């Protein structure tokens, strides 16, 4: 039996790195979200960053000043201390030379005083011990033979030092050369190397300054005397200063952050309260008010906000009362008109039936009276329906049915009107059931309105009705090839009594309320009713409904813009081709949708019939009916 191999360390490390990166991105996203939402967080964060930056800069400046002052004081004290030791060494050498009966030879002369059996090595060792004994750990002393490159004779004795200082490693070569060239003292910063006193040996080094001078022993030979001053006390002082500044800086930054949070809270709290109350006012709770405290600017803001809310509440109530009176007036008038309208209808029917016995003028008047009464009854019915929507009394009686059956009935009812207009109605069927929970009466009214409008505004060209379905929604598009819609009119066609051409009289049987009622019926189902159009290229209306009652729509099975629009066929407004993306100049789209089986038709249309009069300039374009393509989008 084969067992899976464990993941490699590289893959495991990559997975951990990916997980850490995702968590970092999530944390950064949360911080960015808080930064965008909260003014207080932005102010406090900015105060924290800026105050921390100021404290760091101030600390660097202060520490630099303190460090420079300590170094200057250390060099001054070290130089003074070393000069005293150099003077002592000169005096001792002079005293020993005087006891021997002669003075030390001048510098640079090769002669030496006669000291008899005097041992210079022992004298140098004693001098180092004597000079270092007064240091008490603050400095150490060492003597070195002159550099071989100097103009002196080599005494050939080893270095002597106190405090386990390795003088030959602690004194820089440049300093030894400088001391050998001049008779005065010189100093240089260095690292003082010592032999460790702990078990196991080893070496330690500390920062310090070394001061040296070239002197003469009692025999007149040159030697170099050095003082080593470590920076240990100064480093402790500097560390104390740094710690004090860091502690004070942290507390000061925290204090500034707390002050900023407190101050911004005093400003932000009334603003947040105003935002919450504004949200409640927007939700309809018009009685909400702020509670201003004091007489400052925020208190005046609260008082002004309350005055504005009171004024809005009064205006909204006045508008509600006016709207309620208007709705009641429309409803009462519509109901009251039914009785006289019934009487007038009965009289008009009698006159219409007897119009053959009248003279031509009276007969024509009877026909006009009958036509206008039909329009008046339709207008009255639409007004009553609108008043129900305005009053919130519309009730949805949903039932599961196939939307294709509703489309078929609507197309059959609209065929006589299409024949009179000289157009045909072509139905594109998806080839599978389009079942949804809808109110048959209301959806029938919506579809009838869309199809009749398409026939009336199609200018004798064909009307294409397409049905689509996906997992969540069903859709119906009604496409005509008439005058179309201008830019911006697709959102106005659903307004009550709106006309594309206000100067044109209404000669058709519409009341101007059909699309408004259709939109209300669609919203009652939780669906979409949208319009698309182009000047001279026709228009298309799309009805999208959720398959389940109360479902939420995400996308429509059918696209709002038809496949044969000018943009989809690569044409300008005048019908001339434009350059397609990725194609050579002058490339023109074919305008032919995907080929497929012929769509099912309603009325007198036959399988394989094609819409006539596609816009785009010139002769009619080649076009085939095609099955609906799911996945349009919102």
XYZ file of C-alpha atoms in Angstrom:
634
model
C 0.000 0.000 0.000
C 1.426 3.361 -1.081
C 1.370 6.185 1.404
C 1.446 9.830 0.370
C 4.829 11.435 0.796
C 5.054 14.287 3.320
C 5.309 17.794 1.917
C 8.808 19.053 1.285
C 10.299 21.694 3.630
C 10.347 24.171 0.746
C 6.642 23.683 0.062
C 5.834 23.844 3.784
C 7.808 27.070 4.132
C 6.074 28.530 1.083
C 2.661 27.679 2.560
C 3.559 29.358 5.858
C 4.828 32.412 4.010
C 1.610 32.589 1.947
C -0.520 32.279 5.089
C 1.457 35.002 6.863
C 1.173 37.255 3.806
C -2.594 36.764 3.662
C -2.975 37.573 7.335
C -0.815 40.664 6.920
C -2.931 41.812 3.996
C -6.134 41.199 5.964
C -4.778 43.174 8.934
C -3.669 46.000 6.620
C -7.113 46.004 5.009
C -8.800 46.313 8.404
C -6.490 49.181 9.376
C -7.195 50.969 6.087
C -10.937 50.490 6.588
C -10.745 51.964 10.100
C -8.592 54.823 8.751
C -11.244 55.681 6.150
C -14.200 55.455 8.546
C -12.898 57.107 11.717
C -11.745 60.722 11.949
C -10.638 60.145 15.534
C -8.414 57.241 14.483
C -6.822 59.367 11.762
C -6.144 62.259 14.136
C -4.753 60.019 16.899
C -2.616 58.023 14.448
C -1.246 61.183 12.841
C -0.490 62.666 16.270
C 1.263 59.458 17.303
C 3.439 59.300 14.194
C 4.336 62.982 14.119
C 5.039 63.246 17.857
C 7.154 60.080 17.735
C 9.108 61.489 14.792
C 9.631 64.804 16.627
C 10.764 63.014 19.785
C 13.203 60.823 17.847
C 14.648 63.857 16.080
C 14.861 65.782 19.342
C 16.512 62.816 21.041
C 19.096 62.524 18.275
C 19.942 66.222 18.583
C 20.111 66.162 22.401
C 22.178 62.981 22.536
C 24.534 64.400 19.908
C 24.977 67.588 21.901
C 25.548 65.681 25.143
C 27.946 63.289 23.454
C 29.930 66.139 21.943
C 30.102 67.930 25.275
C 31.244 64.791 27.080
C 33.931 64.129 24.483
C 35.230 67.702 24.671
C 35.323 67.583 28.476
C 37.008 64.173 28.392
C 39.692 65.335 25.967
C 40.351 68.483 28.002
C 40.649 66.639 31.311
C 42.711 63.852 29.731
C 45.122 66.308 28.141
C 45.536 68.221 31.403
C 46.044 65.006 33.392
C 48.584 63.730 30.879
C 50.503 67.024 30.852
C 50.900 66.753 34.618
C 52.278 63.237 34.280
C 54.646 64.290 31.503
C 55.949 67.063 33.752
C 56.526 64.627 36.620
C 58.448 62.272 34.311
C 60.649 65.132 33.069
C 61.378 66.287 36.611
C 62.352 62.789 37.743
C 64.631 62.294 34.752
C 66.243 65.684 35.354
C 66.726 64.946 39.068
C 68.411 61.598 38.403
C 70.624 63.121 35.737
C 71.661 65.906 38.186
C 72.574 63.335 40.829
C 74.830 61.705 38.275
C 76.567 65.054 37.721
C 75.256 65.952 34.277
C 71.996 66.978 32.581
C 70.127 64.882 29.994
C 71.350 65.409 26.494
C 69.146 67.562 24.259
C 66.684 65.865 21.977
C 68.274 64.673 18.774
C 71.855 64.453 20.085
C 73.034 60.916 20.327
C 75.012 61.554 23.601
C 73.839 60.121 26.949
C 74.711 61.102 30.536
C 76.828 58.837 32.587
C 74.570 57.251 35.191
C 76.898 54.586 36.313
C 74.983 51.421 37.122
C 71.592 52.979 36.685
C 68.955 50.559 35.142
C 66.628 52.415 32.776
C 64.168 49.497 32.497
C 63.583 49.427 36.241
C 63.204 53.193 36.255
C 60.542 53.054 33.478
C 58.681 50.313 35.303
C 58.670 52.361 38.496
C 57.585 55.438 36.566
C 54.583 53.600 35.102
C 53.583 52.299 38.531
C 53.998 55.733 40.105
C 52.017 57.612 37.454
C 49.196 55.038 37.236
C 48.794 54.804 41.009
C 47.077 58.193 41.093
C 44.532 57.207 38.435
C 42.429 54.969 40.666
C 41.112 53.118 37.618
C 40.298 56.273 35.675
C 43.319 55.959 33.394
C 46.292 53.736 32.704
C 49.900 54.523 31.736
C 52.285 52.839 29.324
C 55.747 53.507 27.946
C 56.958 52.427 24.552
C 60.286 52.570 22.852
C 60.423 55.153 20.037
C 59.327 54.104 16.624
C 62.117 52.710 14.520
C 61.374 55.291 11.819
C 61.953 58.204 14.220
C 65.279 60.042 14.463
C 66.229 58.276 17.695
C 68.254 55.309 18.699
C 66.466 52.069 19.472
C 66.731 51.167 23.152
C 65.452 47.684 22.464
C 63.233 47.159 25.526
C 59.661 46.000 25.665
C 56.593 48.082 26.478
C 55.523 48.612 30.058
C 51.918 49.361 31.022
C 49.459 49.275 33.869
C 46.014 47.724 34.033
C 46.932 44.852 31.650
C 46.843 47.301 28.740
C 48.423 45.983 25.546
C 50.118 49.245 24.620
C 51.517 48.158 21.273
C 47.940 47.259 20.119
C 46.163 50.178 21.804
C 48.329 52.997 20.454
C 47.607 53.687 16.773
C 50.560 53.756 14.416
C 49.667 57.276 13.279
C 49.828 58.563 16.832
C 53.239 56.981 17.472
C 54.564 58.609 14.317
C 53.064 61.971 15.304
C 54.539 61.758 18.817
C 57.984 60.868 17.420
C 58.002 63.884 15.091
C 57.036 66.564 17.621
C 58.118 67.341 21.134
C 54.647 68.253 22.371
C 51.737 66.053 23.419
C 49.227 64.564 20.954
C 46.010 62.587 21.392
C 43.789 60.301 19.314
C 40.611 58.286 19.822
C 41.216 54.541 19.862
C 40.152 51.221 21.312
C 42.036 50.283 24.476
C 42.953 46.581 24.313
C 43.511 44.720 27.600
C 44.583 41.254 28.510
C 41.621 39.538 30.163
C 42.061 38.521 33.813
C 39.313 35.894 33.646
C 40.153 32.189 33.390
C 40.712 31.147 29.789
C 42.448 34.358 28.754
C 41.318 36.441 25.833
C 41.281 40.145 25.202
C 38.795 42.933 25.802
C 38.596 46.365 24.260
C 36.893 49.586 25.204
C 36.603 52.928 23.526
C 38.825 55.685 24.823
C 41.337 58.414 24.108
C 45.124 58.060 24.331
C 47.453 61.019 24.998
C 51.163 60.644 24.437
C 54.450 62.507 24.317
C 58.076 61.663 23.589
C 60.399 62.227 26.596
C 64.003 61.536 27.596
C 65.136 59.175 30.348
C 68.027 59.989 32.769
C 70.514 58.577 30.243
C 69.197 60.925 27.543
C 67.517 58.218 25.460
C 64.031 58.849 24.079
C 60.930 56.963 25.140
C 57.179 57.546 24.553
C 54.834 57.947 27.492
C 51.091 57.356 26.918
C 48.010 57.918 29.049
C 44.886 55.791 28.300
C 41.524 57.266 29.341
C 38.541 54.913 28.737
C 35.089 56.292 27.937
C 33.365 54.002 30.430
C 32.051 56.812 32.710
C 30.984 58.866 29.710
C 29.214 55.875 28.145
C 27.323 55.296 31.370
C 26.359 58.967 31.478
C 25.328 58.876 27.818
C 23.324 55.699 28.388
C 21.565 57.321 31.315
C 20.753 60.339 29.145
C 19.442 58.109 26.362
C 17.301 56.080 28.735
C 15.915 59.216 30.344
C 15.114 60.746 26.956
C 13.506 57.513 25.707
C 11.359 57.156 28.819
C 10.366 60.809 28.778
C 9.687 60.606 25.015
C 7.456 57.551 25.346
C 5.453 59.119 28.159
C 5.228 62.411 26.276
C 4.036 60.691 23.073
C 1.449 58.693 25.020
C 0.331 61.873 26.737
C -0.004 63.673 23.405
C -1.978 60.740 21.979
C -4.284 60.745 24.989
C -4.784 64.497 24.672
C -5.481 64.169 20.934
C -7.959 61.341 21.566
C -9.719 63.375 24.250
C -9.892 66.529 22.136
C -11.041 64.749 18.983
C -13.598 62.802 21.000
C -15.156 66.067 22.121
C -15.437 67.103 18.468
C -16.299 63.742 16.928
C -18.970 62.687 19.430
C -21.499 65.362 18.357
C -20.712 64.621 14.702
C -21.335 60.908 15.227
C -24.538 61.715 17.072
C -25.634 63.916 14.165
C -24.813 61.103 11.718
C -26.871 58.571 13.709
C -29.808 60.942 13.975
C -29.542 61.745 10.242
C -29.711 58.014 9.494
C -32.801 57.708 11.680
C -34.373 60.681 9.931
C -33.630 59.044 6.586
C -35.295 55.853 7.870
C -38.489 57.802 8.535
C -38.139 58.551 12.258
C -38.738 62.257 11.840
C -39.113 62.952 15.558
C -35.414 62.304 16.313
C -33.441 65.319 17.554
C -29.961 66.134 18.877
C -29.284 67.245 22.456
C -26.947 70.270 22.281
C -24.978 71.118 25.417
C -23.465 74.527 26.053
C -23.163 77.502 23.732
C -20.119 76.625 21.625
C -19.938 75.969 17.895
C -20.966 72.319 18.266
C -23.964 73.331 20.328
C -24.992 75.811 17.629
C -24.506 73.043 15.065
C -26.866 70.823 17.056
C -29.457 73.576 17.339
C -29.248 74.287 13.613
C -29.557 70.575 12.896
C -32.673 70.337 15.056
C -34.211 73.342 13.297
C -33.475 71.776 9.925
C -34.998 68.461 11.052
C -38.132 70.234 12.304
C -38.484 72.130 9.048
C -38.023 68.953 7.021
C -40.531 67.139 9.201
C -43.132 69.857 8.653
C -42.474 69.947 4.907
C -42.607 66.168 4.595
C -45.861 66.035 6.528
C -47.311 68.735 4.329
C -46.233 66.859 1.223
C -47.611 63.603 2.616
C -50.923 65.271 3.380
C -50.987 66.823 -0.083
C -50.068 63.515 -1.714
C -52.686 61.726 0.340
C -55.291 64.275 -0.715
C -54.253 63.930 -4.360
C -54.423 60.143 -4.254
C -57.773 60.274 -2.554
C -59.005 62.824 -5.061
C -57.891 60.662 -8.005
C -59.429 57.563 -6.443
C -62.710 59.309 -5.578
C -62.973 60.972 -8.968
C -62.210 57.708 -10.741
C -64.853 55.885 -8.776
C -67.376 58.689 -9.121
C -66.830 58.815 -12.884
C -67.775 55.179 -13.304
C -71.511 55.800 -12.869
C -71.884 58.623 -15.434
C -69.431 56.811 -17.711
C -71.650 53.716 -17.651
C -74.643 55.829 -18.626
C -72.723 57.586 -21.382
C -71.406 54.228 -22.584
C -74.953 52.841 -22.865
C -76.093 55.904 -24.828
C -72.999 55.798 -27.026
C -73.575 52.113 -27.788
C -77.130 52.879 -28.897
C -75.954 55.709 -31.116
C -73.114 53.597 -32.518
C -75.458 50.745 -33.433
C -77.901 53.146 -35.120
C -75.224 55.180 -36.942
C -76.342 53.681 -40.248
C -79.607 55.630 -40.085
C -77.855 58.973 -39.528
C -76.384 61.349 -42.035
C -72.595 61.001 -42.560
C -71.607 63.785 -40.167
C -73.680 62.410 -37.279
C -72.531 58.852 -38.064
C -68.869 59.966 -37.924
C -69.530 61.715 -34.619
C -70.977 58.506 -33.177
C -67.865 56.591 -34.212
C -65.556 59.204 -32.673
C -67.617 59.151 -29.501
C -67.263 55.365 -29.282
C -63.481 55.538 -29.813
C -62.905 58.248 -27.263
C -65.093 56.436 -24.719
C -62.875 53.380 -25.133
C -59.806 55.513 -24.453
C -61.530 57.175 -21.504
C -62.372 53.808 -19.954
C -58.774 52.638 -20.400
C -57.487 55.852 -18.828
C -59.903 55.482 -15.932
C -58.783 51.900 -15.344
C -55.126 52.960 -15.407
C -55.798 55.799 -12.976
C -57.490 53.406 -10.576
C -54.551 51.010 -10.842
C -52.060 53.810 -10.247
C -54.020 54.969 -7.216
C -53.813 51.429 -5.800
C -50.032 51.448 -6.194
C -49.770 54.910 -4.618
C -51.905 53.834 -1.702
C -49.898 50.633 -1.214
C -52.991 48.499 -1.721
C -51.627 46.419 -4.625
C -51.664 42.699 -3.793
C -49.544 40.061 -5.532
C -51.221 36.704 -6.259
C -48.319 34.581 -7.474
C -48.510 31.199 -9.088
C -45.943 28.966 -10.781
C -46.310 28.993 -14.569
C -44.231 28.821 -17.710
C -43.464 32.303 -19.010
C -43.517 30.995 -22.588
C -47.262 30.365 -22.321
C -47.856 33.968 -21.256
C -45.724 35.209 -24.145
C -47.673 33.053 -26.577
C -51.032 34.391 -25.407
C -49.808 37.990 -25.571
C -48.405 37.499 -29.083
C -51.654 35.873 -30.281
C -53.640 38.821 -28.935
C -51.291 41.347 -30.587
C -51.237 39.671 -34.028
C -54.253 41.578 -35.418
C -52.636 44.908 -34.508
C -49.332 43.761 -36.057
C -51.104 42.813 -39.297
C -52.719 46.225 -39.482
C -49.327 47.861 -38.941
C -47.662 45.656 -41.544
C -45.221 44.000 -39.149
C -44.643 40.517 -37.825
C -43.903 39.225 -34.323
C -41.043 36.695 -34.081
C -40.568 34.756 -30.837
C -37.175 33.278 -29.838
C -37.684 30.284 -27.542
C -34.887 28.986 -25.245
C -36.051 25.423 -25.829
C -36.621 24.586 -22.159
C -39.220 25.479 -19.520
C -39.138 28.998 -18.078
C -41.142 28.417 -14.895
C -41.386 31.217 -12.314
C -43.685 32.241 -9.479
C -45.498 35.312 -10.856
C -48.907 36.959 -10.874
C -50.305 35.971 -14.305
C -52.625 38.967 -14.570
C -49.917 41.538 -13.862
C -47.176 39.933 -15.987
C -49.680 39.511 -18.816
C -50.377 43.250 -18.581
C -46.642 44.059 -18.612
C -45.904 41.885 -21.644
C -48.974 43.112 -23.531
C -47.911 46.685 -22.930
C -44.354 46.055 -24.155
C -45.418 44.136 -27.274
C -48.172 46.613 -28.253
C -45.787 49.559 -27.783
C -43.166 47.809 -29.936
C -45.720 47.198 -32.712
C -47.048 50.758 -32.588
C -43.546 52.346 -32.604
C -41.910 49.818 -34.942
C -42.881 51.658 -38.146
C -44.031 48.491 -39.897
C -40.861 46.512 -39.132
C -40.774 43.224 -37.308
C -40.833 42.795 -33.530
C -38.602 40.151 -31.885
C -39.682 38.695 -28.533
C -36.927 36.662 -26.818
C -37.372 34.465 -23.741
C -34.434 33.430 -21.541
C -33.887 31.528 -18.306
C -31.068 30.668 -15.899
C -30.907 29.115 -12.438
C -32.213 32.199 -10.614
C -34.223 34.311 -13.066
C -36.348 34.411 -16.209
C -36.305 37.245 -18.714
C -38.204 38.496 -21.755
C -36.867 41.087 -24.215
C -39.050 42.896 -26.761
C -37.043 44.325 -29.684
C -38.377 46.752 -32.299
C -36.647 48.532 -35.184
C -38.489 51.841 -35.110
C -37.344 55.368 -34.333
C -35.563 54.248 -31.178
C -34.611 56.333 -28.171
C -32.254 59.252 -27.783
C -29.499 59.230 -25.143
C -31.021 59.657 -21.692
C -34.580 58.759 -22.747
C -34.275 55.134 -21.614
C -34.720 56.316 -18.009
C -37.651 58.627 -18.863
C -39.937 56.224 -20.718
C -41.319 54.904 -17.434
C -42.446 58.334 -16.210
C -46.165 58.991 -16.169
C -47.544 60.694 -19.280
C -44.024 61.066 -20.752
C -43.668 61.485 -24.542
C -40.545 61.318 -26.670
C -41.916 64.210 -28.768
C -44.048 66.533 -26.576
C -45.253 68.465 -29.633
C -46.796 65.348 -31.186
C -50.426 64.603 -30.364
C -51.273 61.175 -28.988
C -53.040 59.376 -31.852
C -52.678 55.799 -30.646
C -54.799 54.130 -28.013
C -52.259 54.520 -25.195
C -52.980 56.493 -22.065
C -49.373 57.369 -21.122
C -49.563 55.270 -17.955
C -48.874 51.815 -19.367
C -45.113 51.689 -18.795
C -45.500 53.275 -15.351
C -47.959 50.561 -14.349
C -45.690 47.915 -15.905
C -42.761 49.197 -13.833
C -44.854 49.067 -10.638
C -45.972 45.516 -11.466
C -42.334 44.518 -12.005
C -41.194 46.064 -8.722
C -44.037 44.261 -6.981
C -42.431 40.999 -8.165
C -38.952 42.160 -7.098
C -37.796 42.284 -10.728
C -36.221 44.656 -13.248
C -37.800 46.491 -16.174
C -35.158 48.261 -18.265
C -35.034 50.001 -21.632
C -32.347 50.434 -24.293
C -32.468 52.354 -27.555
C -30.479 54.203 -30.185
C -31.717 56.946 -32.544
C -32.976 55.326 -35.734
C -31.894 51.875 -34.514
C -34.961 50.829 -32.577
C -35.273 49.954 -28.933
C -35.396 46.956 -26.643
C -37.175 46.475 -23.315
C -36.037 43.758 -20.910
C -38.213 42.241 -18.185
C -36.296 40.192 -15.591
C -38.082 38.299 -12.791
C -36.807 35.997 -10.035
C -37.874 32.404 -10.467
C -38.840 32.080 -6.802
C -41.125 34.565 -5.083
C -39.022 36.888 -2.920
C -35.772 35.859 -4.614
C -32.950 38.335 -5.204
C -31.755 39.131 -8.704
C -28.027 39.150 -9.455
C -27.935 39.026 -13.253
C -30.321 38.652 -16.145
C -30.325 35.696 -18.555
C -30.515 38.094 -21.529
C -28.394 41.142 -22.394
C -30.040 44.548 -22.332
C -28.341 45.706 -25.529
C -29.363 43.480 -28.467
C -26.736 41.622 -30.522
C -27.730 43.546 -33.690
C -27.153 47.041 -32.259
C -24.822 49.361 -34.123
C -22.125 49.038 -31.457
C -22.213 45.236 -31.601
C -22.041 45.329 -35.414
C -19.223 47.873 -35.483
C -21.161 50.753 -37.050
C -21.296 54.486 -36.458
C -24.594 56.341 -36.069
C -24.663 56.974 -39.818
C -24.221 53.281 -40.576
C -20.558 53.516 -41.615
C -18.086 51.034 -40.131
C -15.562 52.001 -37.493
C -12.351 50.304 -36.474
C -13.027 47.263 -34.323
C -10.732 46.488 -31.395
C -7.930 44.277 -32.619
C -8.900 44.631 -36.300
C -7.575 46.676 -39.201
C -9.004 50.119 -40.011
C -12.411 49.915 -41.609
C -13.211 46.467 -40.268
C -16.990 46.011 -40.053
C -18.864 43.486 -37.969
C -21.039 40.980 -39.772
C -24.025 41.675 -37.551
C -24.969 38.008 -37.694
C -25.721 36.455 -34.304
C -24.620 32.887 -33.617
C -26.310 30.429 -35.903
C -28.731 27.970 -34.357
C -32.041 26.235 -34.801
C -34.979 28.436 -35.875
C -36.964 29.968 -33.073
C -40.582 29.153 -32.351
C -42.971 31.848 -33.546
C -46.264 33.269 -32.534
C -49.174 34.363 -34.707
C -48.627 34.061 -38.439
C -44.832 33.974 -38.292
C -43.324 30.786 -39.669
C -40.161 28.929 -38.578
C -37.182 30.480 -40.260
C -38.804 33.916 -40.625
C -36.327 36.772 -40.123
C -36.911 40.332 -38.929
C -37.103 42.890 -41.711
C -35.544 46.348 -41.866
C -32.490 46.142 -39.571
C -30.941 49.597 -39.073
C -27.428 50.262 -40.217
C -27.676 51.846 -43.649
C -28.138 50.412 -47.120
C -29.889 47.168 -47.890
C -31.397 45.042 -45.120
C -28.747 43.045 -43.293
C -28.656 39.256 -43.303
C -30.207 38.011 -40.065
C -31.355 34.674 -38.738
C -33.539 33.909 -35.779
C -31.453 32.276 -33.069
C -31.889 30.616 -29.684
C -31.490 32.860 -26.656
C -28.045 33.136 -25.153
C -27.984 33.006 -21.375
C -25.799 35.209 -19.175
C -26.480 38.789 -20.187
C -25.874 40.721 -17.007
C -27.346 43.658 -15.264
